[in-house]
Short mmCIF file of C-alpha atoms in Angstrom, two decimals:
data_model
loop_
_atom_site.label_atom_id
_atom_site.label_comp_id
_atom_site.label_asym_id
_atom_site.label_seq_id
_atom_site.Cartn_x
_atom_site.Cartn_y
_atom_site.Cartn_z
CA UNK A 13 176.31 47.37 125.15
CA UNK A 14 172.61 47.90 126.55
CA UNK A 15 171.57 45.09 128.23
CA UNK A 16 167.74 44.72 126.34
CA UNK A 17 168.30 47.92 123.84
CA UNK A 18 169.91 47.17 120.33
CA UNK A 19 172.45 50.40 120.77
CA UNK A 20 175.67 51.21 122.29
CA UNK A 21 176.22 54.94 121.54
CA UNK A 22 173.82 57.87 122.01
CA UNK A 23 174.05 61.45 122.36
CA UNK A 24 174.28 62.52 126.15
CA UNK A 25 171.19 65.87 126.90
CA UNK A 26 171.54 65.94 130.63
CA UNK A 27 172.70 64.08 133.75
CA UNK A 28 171.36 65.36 137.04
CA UNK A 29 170.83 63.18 140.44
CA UNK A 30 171.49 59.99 138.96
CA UNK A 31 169.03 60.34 135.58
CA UNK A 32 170.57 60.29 132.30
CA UNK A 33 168.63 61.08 129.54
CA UNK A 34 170.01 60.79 126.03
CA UNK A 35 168.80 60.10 122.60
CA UNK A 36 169.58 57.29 120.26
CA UNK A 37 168.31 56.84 116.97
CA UNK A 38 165.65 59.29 117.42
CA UNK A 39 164.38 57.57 120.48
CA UNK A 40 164.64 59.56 123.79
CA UNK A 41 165.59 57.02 126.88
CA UNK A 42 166.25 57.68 130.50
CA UNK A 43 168.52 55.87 133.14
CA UNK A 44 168.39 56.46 136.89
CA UNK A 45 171.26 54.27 138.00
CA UNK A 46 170.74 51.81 141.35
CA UNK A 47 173.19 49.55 142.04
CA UNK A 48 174.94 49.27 138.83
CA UNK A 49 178.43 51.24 137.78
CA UNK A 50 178.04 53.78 134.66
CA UNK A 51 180.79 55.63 133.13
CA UNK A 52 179.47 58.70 131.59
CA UNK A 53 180.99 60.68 128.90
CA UNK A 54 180.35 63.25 125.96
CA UNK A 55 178.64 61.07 123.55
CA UNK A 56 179.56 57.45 124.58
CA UNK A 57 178.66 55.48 127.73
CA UNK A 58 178.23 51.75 128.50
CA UNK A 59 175.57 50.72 131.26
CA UNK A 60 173.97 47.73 132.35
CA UNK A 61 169.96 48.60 132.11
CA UNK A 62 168.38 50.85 130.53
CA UNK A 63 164.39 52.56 130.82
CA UNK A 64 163.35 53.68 126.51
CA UNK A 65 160.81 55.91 125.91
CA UNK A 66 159.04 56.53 122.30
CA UNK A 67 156.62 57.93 120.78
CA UNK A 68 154.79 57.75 124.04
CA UNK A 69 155.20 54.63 125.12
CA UNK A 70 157.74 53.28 128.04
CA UNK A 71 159.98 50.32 128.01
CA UNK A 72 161.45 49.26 131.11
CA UNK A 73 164.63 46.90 131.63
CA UNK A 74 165.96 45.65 134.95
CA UNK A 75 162.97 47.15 137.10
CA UNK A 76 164.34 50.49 136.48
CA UNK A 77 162.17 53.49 136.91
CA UNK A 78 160.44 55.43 133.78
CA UNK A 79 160.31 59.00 133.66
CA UNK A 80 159.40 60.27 130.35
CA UNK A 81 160.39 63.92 129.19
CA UNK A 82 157.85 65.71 127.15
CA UNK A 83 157.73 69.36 127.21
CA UNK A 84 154.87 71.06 125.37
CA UNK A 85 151.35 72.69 125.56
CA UNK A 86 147.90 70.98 125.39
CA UNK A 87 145.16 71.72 123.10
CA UNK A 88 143.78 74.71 123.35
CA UNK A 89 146.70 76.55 124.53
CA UNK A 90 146.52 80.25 122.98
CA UNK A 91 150.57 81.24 121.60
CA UNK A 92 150.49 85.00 120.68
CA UNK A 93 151.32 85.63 117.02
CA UNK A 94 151.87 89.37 115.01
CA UNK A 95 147.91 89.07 114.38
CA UNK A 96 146.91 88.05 118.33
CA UNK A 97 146.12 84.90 119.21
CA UNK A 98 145.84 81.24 117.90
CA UNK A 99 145.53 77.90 119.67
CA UNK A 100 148.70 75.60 119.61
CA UNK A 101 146.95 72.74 117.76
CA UNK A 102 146.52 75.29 114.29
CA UNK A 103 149.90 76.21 113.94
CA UNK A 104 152.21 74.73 110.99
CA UNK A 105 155.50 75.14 109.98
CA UNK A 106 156.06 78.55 108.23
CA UNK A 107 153.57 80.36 110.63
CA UNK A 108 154.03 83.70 112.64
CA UNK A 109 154.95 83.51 116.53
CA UNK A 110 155.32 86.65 118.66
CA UNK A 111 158.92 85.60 120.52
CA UNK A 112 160.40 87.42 122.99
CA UNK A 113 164.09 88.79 122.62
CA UNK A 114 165.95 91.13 124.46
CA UNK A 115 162.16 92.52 125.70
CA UNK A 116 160.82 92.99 123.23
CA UNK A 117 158.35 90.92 120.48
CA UNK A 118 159.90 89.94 117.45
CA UNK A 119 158.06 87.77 114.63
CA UNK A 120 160.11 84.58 113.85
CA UNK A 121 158.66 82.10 111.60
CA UNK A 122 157.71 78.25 113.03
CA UNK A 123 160.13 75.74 110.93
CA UNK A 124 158.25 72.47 112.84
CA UNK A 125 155.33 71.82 114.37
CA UNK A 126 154.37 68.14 116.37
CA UNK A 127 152.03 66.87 118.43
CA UNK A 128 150.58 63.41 120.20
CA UNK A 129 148.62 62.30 122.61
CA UNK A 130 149.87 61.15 126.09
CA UNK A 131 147.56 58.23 128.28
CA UNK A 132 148.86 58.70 131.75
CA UNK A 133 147.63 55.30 132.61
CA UNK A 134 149.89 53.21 130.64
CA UNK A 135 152.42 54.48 133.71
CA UNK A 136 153.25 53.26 136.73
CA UNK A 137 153.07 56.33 138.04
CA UNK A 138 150.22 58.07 136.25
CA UNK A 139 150.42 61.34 138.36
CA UNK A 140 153.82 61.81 137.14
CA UNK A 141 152.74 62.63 133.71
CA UNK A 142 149.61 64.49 134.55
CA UNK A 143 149.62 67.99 132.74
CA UNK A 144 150.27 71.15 135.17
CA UNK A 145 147.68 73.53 135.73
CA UNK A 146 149.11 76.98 135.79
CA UNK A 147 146.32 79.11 137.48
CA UNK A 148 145.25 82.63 135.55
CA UNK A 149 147.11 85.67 137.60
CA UNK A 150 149.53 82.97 139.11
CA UNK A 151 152.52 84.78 138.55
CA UNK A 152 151.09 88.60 137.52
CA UNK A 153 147.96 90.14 136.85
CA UNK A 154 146.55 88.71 134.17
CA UNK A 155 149.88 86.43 133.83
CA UNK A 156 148.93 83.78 132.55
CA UNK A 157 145.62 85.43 131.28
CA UNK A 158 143.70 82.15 131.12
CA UNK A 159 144.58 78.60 132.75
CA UNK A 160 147.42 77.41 131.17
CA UNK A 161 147.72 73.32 131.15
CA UNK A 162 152.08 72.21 130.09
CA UNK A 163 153.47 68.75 130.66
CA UNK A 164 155.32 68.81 133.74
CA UNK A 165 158.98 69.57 131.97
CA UNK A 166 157.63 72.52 129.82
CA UNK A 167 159.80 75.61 131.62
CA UNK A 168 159.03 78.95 132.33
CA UNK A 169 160.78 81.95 131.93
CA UNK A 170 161.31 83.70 135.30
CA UNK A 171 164.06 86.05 137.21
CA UNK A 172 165.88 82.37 137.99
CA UNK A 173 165.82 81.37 134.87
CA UNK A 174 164.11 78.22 132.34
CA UNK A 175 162.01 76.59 135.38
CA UNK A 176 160.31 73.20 134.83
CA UNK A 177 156.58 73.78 135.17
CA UNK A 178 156.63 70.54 137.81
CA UNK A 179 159.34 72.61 140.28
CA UNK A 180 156.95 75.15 141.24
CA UNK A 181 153.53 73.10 141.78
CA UNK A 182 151.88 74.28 144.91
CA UNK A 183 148.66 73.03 144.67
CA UNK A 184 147.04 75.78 144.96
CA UNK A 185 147.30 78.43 142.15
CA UNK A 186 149.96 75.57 140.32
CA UNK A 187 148.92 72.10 140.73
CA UNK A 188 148.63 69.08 139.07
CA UNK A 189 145.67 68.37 137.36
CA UNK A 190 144.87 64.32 137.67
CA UNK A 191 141.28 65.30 136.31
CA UNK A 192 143.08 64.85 132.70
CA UNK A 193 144.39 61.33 132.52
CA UNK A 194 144.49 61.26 128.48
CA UNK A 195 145.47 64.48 126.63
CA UNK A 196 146.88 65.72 123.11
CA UNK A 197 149.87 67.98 123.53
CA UNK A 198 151.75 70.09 121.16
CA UNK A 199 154.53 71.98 120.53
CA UNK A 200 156.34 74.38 118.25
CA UNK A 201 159.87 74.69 116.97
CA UNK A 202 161.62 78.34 115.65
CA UNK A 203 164.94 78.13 114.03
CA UNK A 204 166.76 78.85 117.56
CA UNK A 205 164.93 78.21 120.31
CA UNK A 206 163.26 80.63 121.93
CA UNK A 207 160.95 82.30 124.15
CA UNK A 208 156.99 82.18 123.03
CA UNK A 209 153.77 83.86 125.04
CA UNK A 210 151.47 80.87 125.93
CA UNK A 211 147.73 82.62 127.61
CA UNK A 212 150.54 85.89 128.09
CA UNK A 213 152.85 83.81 129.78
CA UNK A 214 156.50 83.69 128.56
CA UNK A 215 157.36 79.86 127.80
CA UNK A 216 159.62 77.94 126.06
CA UNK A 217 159.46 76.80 122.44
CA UNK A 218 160.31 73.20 121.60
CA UNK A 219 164.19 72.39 122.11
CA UNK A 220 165.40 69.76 119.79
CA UNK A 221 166.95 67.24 121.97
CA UNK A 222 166.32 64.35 119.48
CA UNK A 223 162.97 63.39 121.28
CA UNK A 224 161.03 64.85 117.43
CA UNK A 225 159.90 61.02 117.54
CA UNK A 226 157.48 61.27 120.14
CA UNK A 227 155.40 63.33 117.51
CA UNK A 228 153.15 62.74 114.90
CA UNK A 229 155.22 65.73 112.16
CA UNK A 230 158.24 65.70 110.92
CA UNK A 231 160.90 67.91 108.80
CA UNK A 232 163.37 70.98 110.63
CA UNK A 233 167.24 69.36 110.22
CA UNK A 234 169.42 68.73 113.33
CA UNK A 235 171.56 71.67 114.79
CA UNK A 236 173.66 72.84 117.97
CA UNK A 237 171.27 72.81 120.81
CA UNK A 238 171.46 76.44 122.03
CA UNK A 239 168.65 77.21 124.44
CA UNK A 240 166.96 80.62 125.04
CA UNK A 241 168.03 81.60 128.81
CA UNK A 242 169.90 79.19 131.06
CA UNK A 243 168.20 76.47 132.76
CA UNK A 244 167.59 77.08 136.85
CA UNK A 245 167.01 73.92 138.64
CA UNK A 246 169.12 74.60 141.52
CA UNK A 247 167.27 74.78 144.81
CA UNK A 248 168.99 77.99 145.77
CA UNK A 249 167.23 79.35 142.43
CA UNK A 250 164.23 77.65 142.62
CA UNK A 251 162.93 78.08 146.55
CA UNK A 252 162.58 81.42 146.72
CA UNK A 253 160.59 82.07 143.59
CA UNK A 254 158.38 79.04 144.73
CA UNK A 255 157.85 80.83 147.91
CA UNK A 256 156.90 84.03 146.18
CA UNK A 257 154.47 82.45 143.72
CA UNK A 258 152.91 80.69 146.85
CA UNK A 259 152.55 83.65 148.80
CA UNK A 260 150.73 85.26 146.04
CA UNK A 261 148.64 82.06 145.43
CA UNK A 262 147.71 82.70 148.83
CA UNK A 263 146.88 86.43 148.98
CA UNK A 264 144.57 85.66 145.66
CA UNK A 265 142.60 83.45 147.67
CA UNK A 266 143.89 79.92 145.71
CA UNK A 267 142.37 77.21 147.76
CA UNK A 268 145.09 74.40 148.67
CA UNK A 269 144.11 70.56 146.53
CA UNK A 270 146.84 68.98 148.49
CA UNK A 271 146.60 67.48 151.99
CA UNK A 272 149.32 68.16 154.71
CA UNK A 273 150.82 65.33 155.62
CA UNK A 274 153.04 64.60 158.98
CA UNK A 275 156.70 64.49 158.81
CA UNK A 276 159.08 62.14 160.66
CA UNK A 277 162.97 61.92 160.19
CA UNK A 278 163.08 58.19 162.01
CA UNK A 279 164.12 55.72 158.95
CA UNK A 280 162.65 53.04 161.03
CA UNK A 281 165.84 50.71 160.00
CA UNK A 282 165.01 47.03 159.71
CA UNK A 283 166.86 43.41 158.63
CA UNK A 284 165.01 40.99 156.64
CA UNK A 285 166.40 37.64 157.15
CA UNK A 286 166.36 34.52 154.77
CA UNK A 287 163.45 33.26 156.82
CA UNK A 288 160.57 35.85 156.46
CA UNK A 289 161.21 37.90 159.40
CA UNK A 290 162.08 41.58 159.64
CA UNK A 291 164.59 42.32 162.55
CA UNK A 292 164.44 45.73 164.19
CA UNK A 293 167.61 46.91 165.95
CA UNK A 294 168.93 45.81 168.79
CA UNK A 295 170.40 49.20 169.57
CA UNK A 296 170.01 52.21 168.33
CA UNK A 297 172.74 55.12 169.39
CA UNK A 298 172.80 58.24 166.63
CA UNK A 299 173.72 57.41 163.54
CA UNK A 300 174.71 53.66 164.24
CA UNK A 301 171.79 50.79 164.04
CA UNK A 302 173.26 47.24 165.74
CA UNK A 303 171.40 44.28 165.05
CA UNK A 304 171.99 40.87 166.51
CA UNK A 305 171.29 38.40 163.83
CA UNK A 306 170.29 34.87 164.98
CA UNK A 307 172.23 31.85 164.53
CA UNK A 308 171.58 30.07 161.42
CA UNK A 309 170.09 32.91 159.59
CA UNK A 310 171.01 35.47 156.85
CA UNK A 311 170.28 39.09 156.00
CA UNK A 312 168.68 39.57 152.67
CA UNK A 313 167.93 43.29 152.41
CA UNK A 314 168.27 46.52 154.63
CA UNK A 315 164.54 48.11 154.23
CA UNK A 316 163.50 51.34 155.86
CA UNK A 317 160.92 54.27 155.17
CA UNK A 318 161.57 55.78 152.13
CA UNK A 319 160.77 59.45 150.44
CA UNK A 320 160.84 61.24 147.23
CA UNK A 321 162.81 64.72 148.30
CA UNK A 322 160.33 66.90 145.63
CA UNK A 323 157.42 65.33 147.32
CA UNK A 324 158.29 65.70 150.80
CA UNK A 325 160.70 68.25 151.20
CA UNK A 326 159.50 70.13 147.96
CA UNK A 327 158.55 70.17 144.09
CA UNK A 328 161.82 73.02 144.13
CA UNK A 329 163.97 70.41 145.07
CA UNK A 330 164.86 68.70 141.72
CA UNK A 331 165.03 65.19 142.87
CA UNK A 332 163.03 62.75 142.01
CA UNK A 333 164.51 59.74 143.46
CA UNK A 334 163.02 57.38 146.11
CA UNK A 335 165.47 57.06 148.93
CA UNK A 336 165.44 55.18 152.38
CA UNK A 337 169.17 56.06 154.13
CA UNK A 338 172.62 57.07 153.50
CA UNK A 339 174.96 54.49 154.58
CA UNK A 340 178.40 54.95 155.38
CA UNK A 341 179.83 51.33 155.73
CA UNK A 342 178.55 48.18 157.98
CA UNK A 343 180.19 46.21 160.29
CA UNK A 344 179.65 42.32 160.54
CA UNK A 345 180.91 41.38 163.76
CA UNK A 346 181.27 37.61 164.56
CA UNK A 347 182.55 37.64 168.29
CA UNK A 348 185.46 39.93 168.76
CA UNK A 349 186.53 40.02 164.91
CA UNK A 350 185.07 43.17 162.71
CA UNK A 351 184.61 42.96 158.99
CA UNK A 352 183.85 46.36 157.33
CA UNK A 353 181.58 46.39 154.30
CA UNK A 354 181.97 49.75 152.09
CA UNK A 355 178.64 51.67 150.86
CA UNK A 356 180.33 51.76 148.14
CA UNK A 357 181.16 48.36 147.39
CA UNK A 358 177.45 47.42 147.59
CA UNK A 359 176.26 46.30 143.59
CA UNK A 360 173.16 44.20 144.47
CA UNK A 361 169.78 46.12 143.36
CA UNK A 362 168.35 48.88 145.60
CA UNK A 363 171.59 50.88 146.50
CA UNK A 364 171.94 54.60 144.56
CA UNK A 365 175.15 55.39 142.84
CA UNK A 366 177.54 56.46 145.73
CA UNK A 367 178.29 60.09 146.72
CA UNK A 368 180.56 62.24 149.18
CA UNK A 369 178.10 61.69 152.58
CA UNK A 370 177.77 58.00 151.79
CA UNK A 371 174.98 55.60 149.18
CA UNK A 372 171.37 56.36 149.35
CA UNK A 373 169.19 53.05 149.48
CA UNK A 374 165.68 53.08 148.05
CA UNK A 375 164.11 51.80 150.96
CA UNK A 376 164.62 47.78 150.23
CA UNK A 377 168.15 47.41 149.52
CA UNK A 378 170.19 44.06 148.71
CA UNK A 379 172.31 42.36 151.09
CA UNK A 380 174.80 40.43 150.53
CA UNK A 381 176.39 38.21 153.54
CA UNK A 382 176.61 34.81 155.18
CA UNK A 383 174.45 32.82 157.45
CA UNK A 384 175.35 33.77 161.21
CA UNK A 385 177.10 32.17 163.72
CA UNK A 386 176.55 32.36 167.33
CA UNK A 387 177.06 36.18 168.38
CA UNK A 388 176.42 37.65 164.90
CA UNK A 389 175.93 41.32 165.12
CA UNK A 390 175.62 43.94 161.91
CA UNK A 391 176.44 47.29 162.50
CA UNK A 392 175.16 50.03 159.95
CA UNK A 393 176.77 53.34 159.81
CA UNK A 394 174.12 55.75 158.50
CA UNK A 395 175.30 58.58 157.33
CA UNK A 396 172.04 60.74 156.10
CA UNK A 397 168.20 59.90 156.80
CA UNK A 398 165.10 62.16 155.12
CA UNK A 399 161.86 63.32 155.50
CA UNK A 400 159.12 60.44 155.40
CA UNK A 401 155.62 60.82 155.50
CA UNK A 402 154.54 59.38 159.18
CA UNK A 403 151.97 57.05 158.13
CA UNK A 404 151.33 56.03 161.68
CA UNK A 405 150.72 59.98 162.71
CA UNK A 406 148.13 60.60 160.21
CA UNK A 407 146.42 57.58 160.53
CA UNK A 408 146.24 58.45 164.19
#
């Protein structure tokens, strides 16, 4: 049962660093999990919150986070046909495309065509659904031939693989352009899906993944989901074509649009207690933080700096989550007596679903303990930190 969502059984698209996305009734939700236990399988899955997306629009349930998944061009977009060019926005079901199989260009006929129009600001995080700028020559001479603008999930066919258009932004000849809050995007479906030329480029068509209700079109019936090349999202994929296409970004004389920012791998571990205060630790000695909590007061949360690993480590990294510190277990002492608290056992909101080197916080995560008694320490076994932006470094 969905706690807030009239459904209990979807079909499962992907599952990757703690997102689910599936599709229920036509309606295309996401999950990122914090806190709570899911059981995924095949087609069926109980949870206790739950983010919806349709036709545009975002619901959100239990403070989780939205991220919406729309791949497809924007007006204006020119898709390479038998006869040359058109824009995406002419096309209608029945018409020519120019697809690419086994290199070389076949005609295949469009069976769907759909298109809306996306308002970044009705999301809390309106960069996030900003279109991506593919620069002309950003990948080849001439490739693409003219700016090409995709939502950030549209992928591109390279050596790796189907790349997400978001995992290789590097501001400079592949950025995101914020200069388009409000936008109509389009997209077009063959009978299998398959590999079009957008401005030269080779791009996906539209993969069925029972998101056809965030369009204004209907018709096409629901097959097997077979894609065109296999999806690369890997870092060990990803990085090194990210580092080729900013090399070249660089030799073409692509200005940078993003500021450097300073680095810091301190989590800068603090309590907050029942009574306001934050309470740094007492001592500090690698990976273990002890704080001495005093009398009469209890821990609330566990905060700390916090990072989003595509943002500071890199867009090739494909995740997307905000995360403070691994932790391993803590220890509440009380005098000479030691109770161990498991990562794992943590449920309260702010806390990551648990994995092998420990459970990922967000940066404010829930306590649960009693008031202390004299000689009250908590010991926190951290068992991974990131990269966080150094606020105090740039400001200085």
């Amino acid at each position: 049962m969905l706690n807030g969502v009239a459904a209990a059984t979807a079909s499962i698209t992907s599952y990757s660093n703690g997102t689910l996305t599936y599709v229920n009734n036509g309606v295309s939700y996401q999950i990122i999990f914090g806190g709570m236990a899911a059981s995924v399988g095949t087609s069926n899955f109980a949870i206790g919150s739950v983010a919806a997306i349709e036709g545009g629009n975002a619901s959100t349930f239990a403070n989780n986070l939205v991220i919406s998944y729309v791949p497809c061009f924007l007006r204006g977009t020119m898709i390479a046909t038998p006869d040359g060019e058109r824009p995406v926005e002419s096309f209608r079901a029945g018409d020519l495309v120019s697809v690419l199989e086994g290199g070389a260009r076949v005609a295949r006929p469009l069976i769907w065509t759909g298109g809306q129009t996306m308002r970044t600001g009705e999301f809390a995080d309106p960069g996030a659904m900003c279109p991506i700028r593919i620069r002309s020559g950003a990948f080849a001479d001439a490739i693409p031939h003219r700016d090409l603008l995709v939502t950030p999930e549209h992928c591109i066919l390279t050596e790796a693989g189907l790349v997400p258009a978001r995992m290789l932004v590097n501001g400079s000849s592949i950025l995101i352009d914020r200069s388009i809050p409000d936008y109509a995007f389009f997209h077009l479906e063959l009978e299998r899906h398959g590999i079009l030329l957008s401005e030269g480029l080779a791009t996906e068509s539209y993969l069925d993944t029972g998101n056809r209700g965030v369009f204004a079109s209907v018709g096409a019936t629901d097959r097997p989901m077979v894609i065109a090349a296999p999806l690369a999202v890997s870092r060990a994929l990803v990085e090194p074509l990210w580092n080729r296409l900013f090399a070249r970004a660089g030799l073409l004389g692509f200005a940078p649009t993003q500021a450097s920012f300073a680095v810091t791998s301190q989590p800068d571990l603090r309590l907050l207690l029942d009574d306001g205060r934050e309470l740094g630790a007492c001592l500090h000695h690698e990976h273990r933080h002890m704080f001495h909590i005093p009398q009469g007061t209890r821990p609330l949360r566990l905060l700390s700096r916090s990072a989003i690993p595509a943002e500071t480590i890199g867009p090739f990294v494909d995740d997307r989550r905000t995360l403070g510190v691994a932790v391993d277990r803590l220890v509440l002492w009380a005098g000479l007596d030691g109770t161990v608290l498991a990562a794992a056992d943590m449920n309260l909101g702010g806390w990551h679903p648990h994995e092998a080197s420990g459970r990922w916080t967000d940066g404010n995560a829930g306590l649960d303990l009693p008031k202390a008694g004299s000689d009250t320490f908590l010991d926190v076994h951290v068992a991974a930190t990131m990269f966080y932006r150094d606020e105090a470094c740039m400001a200085g």
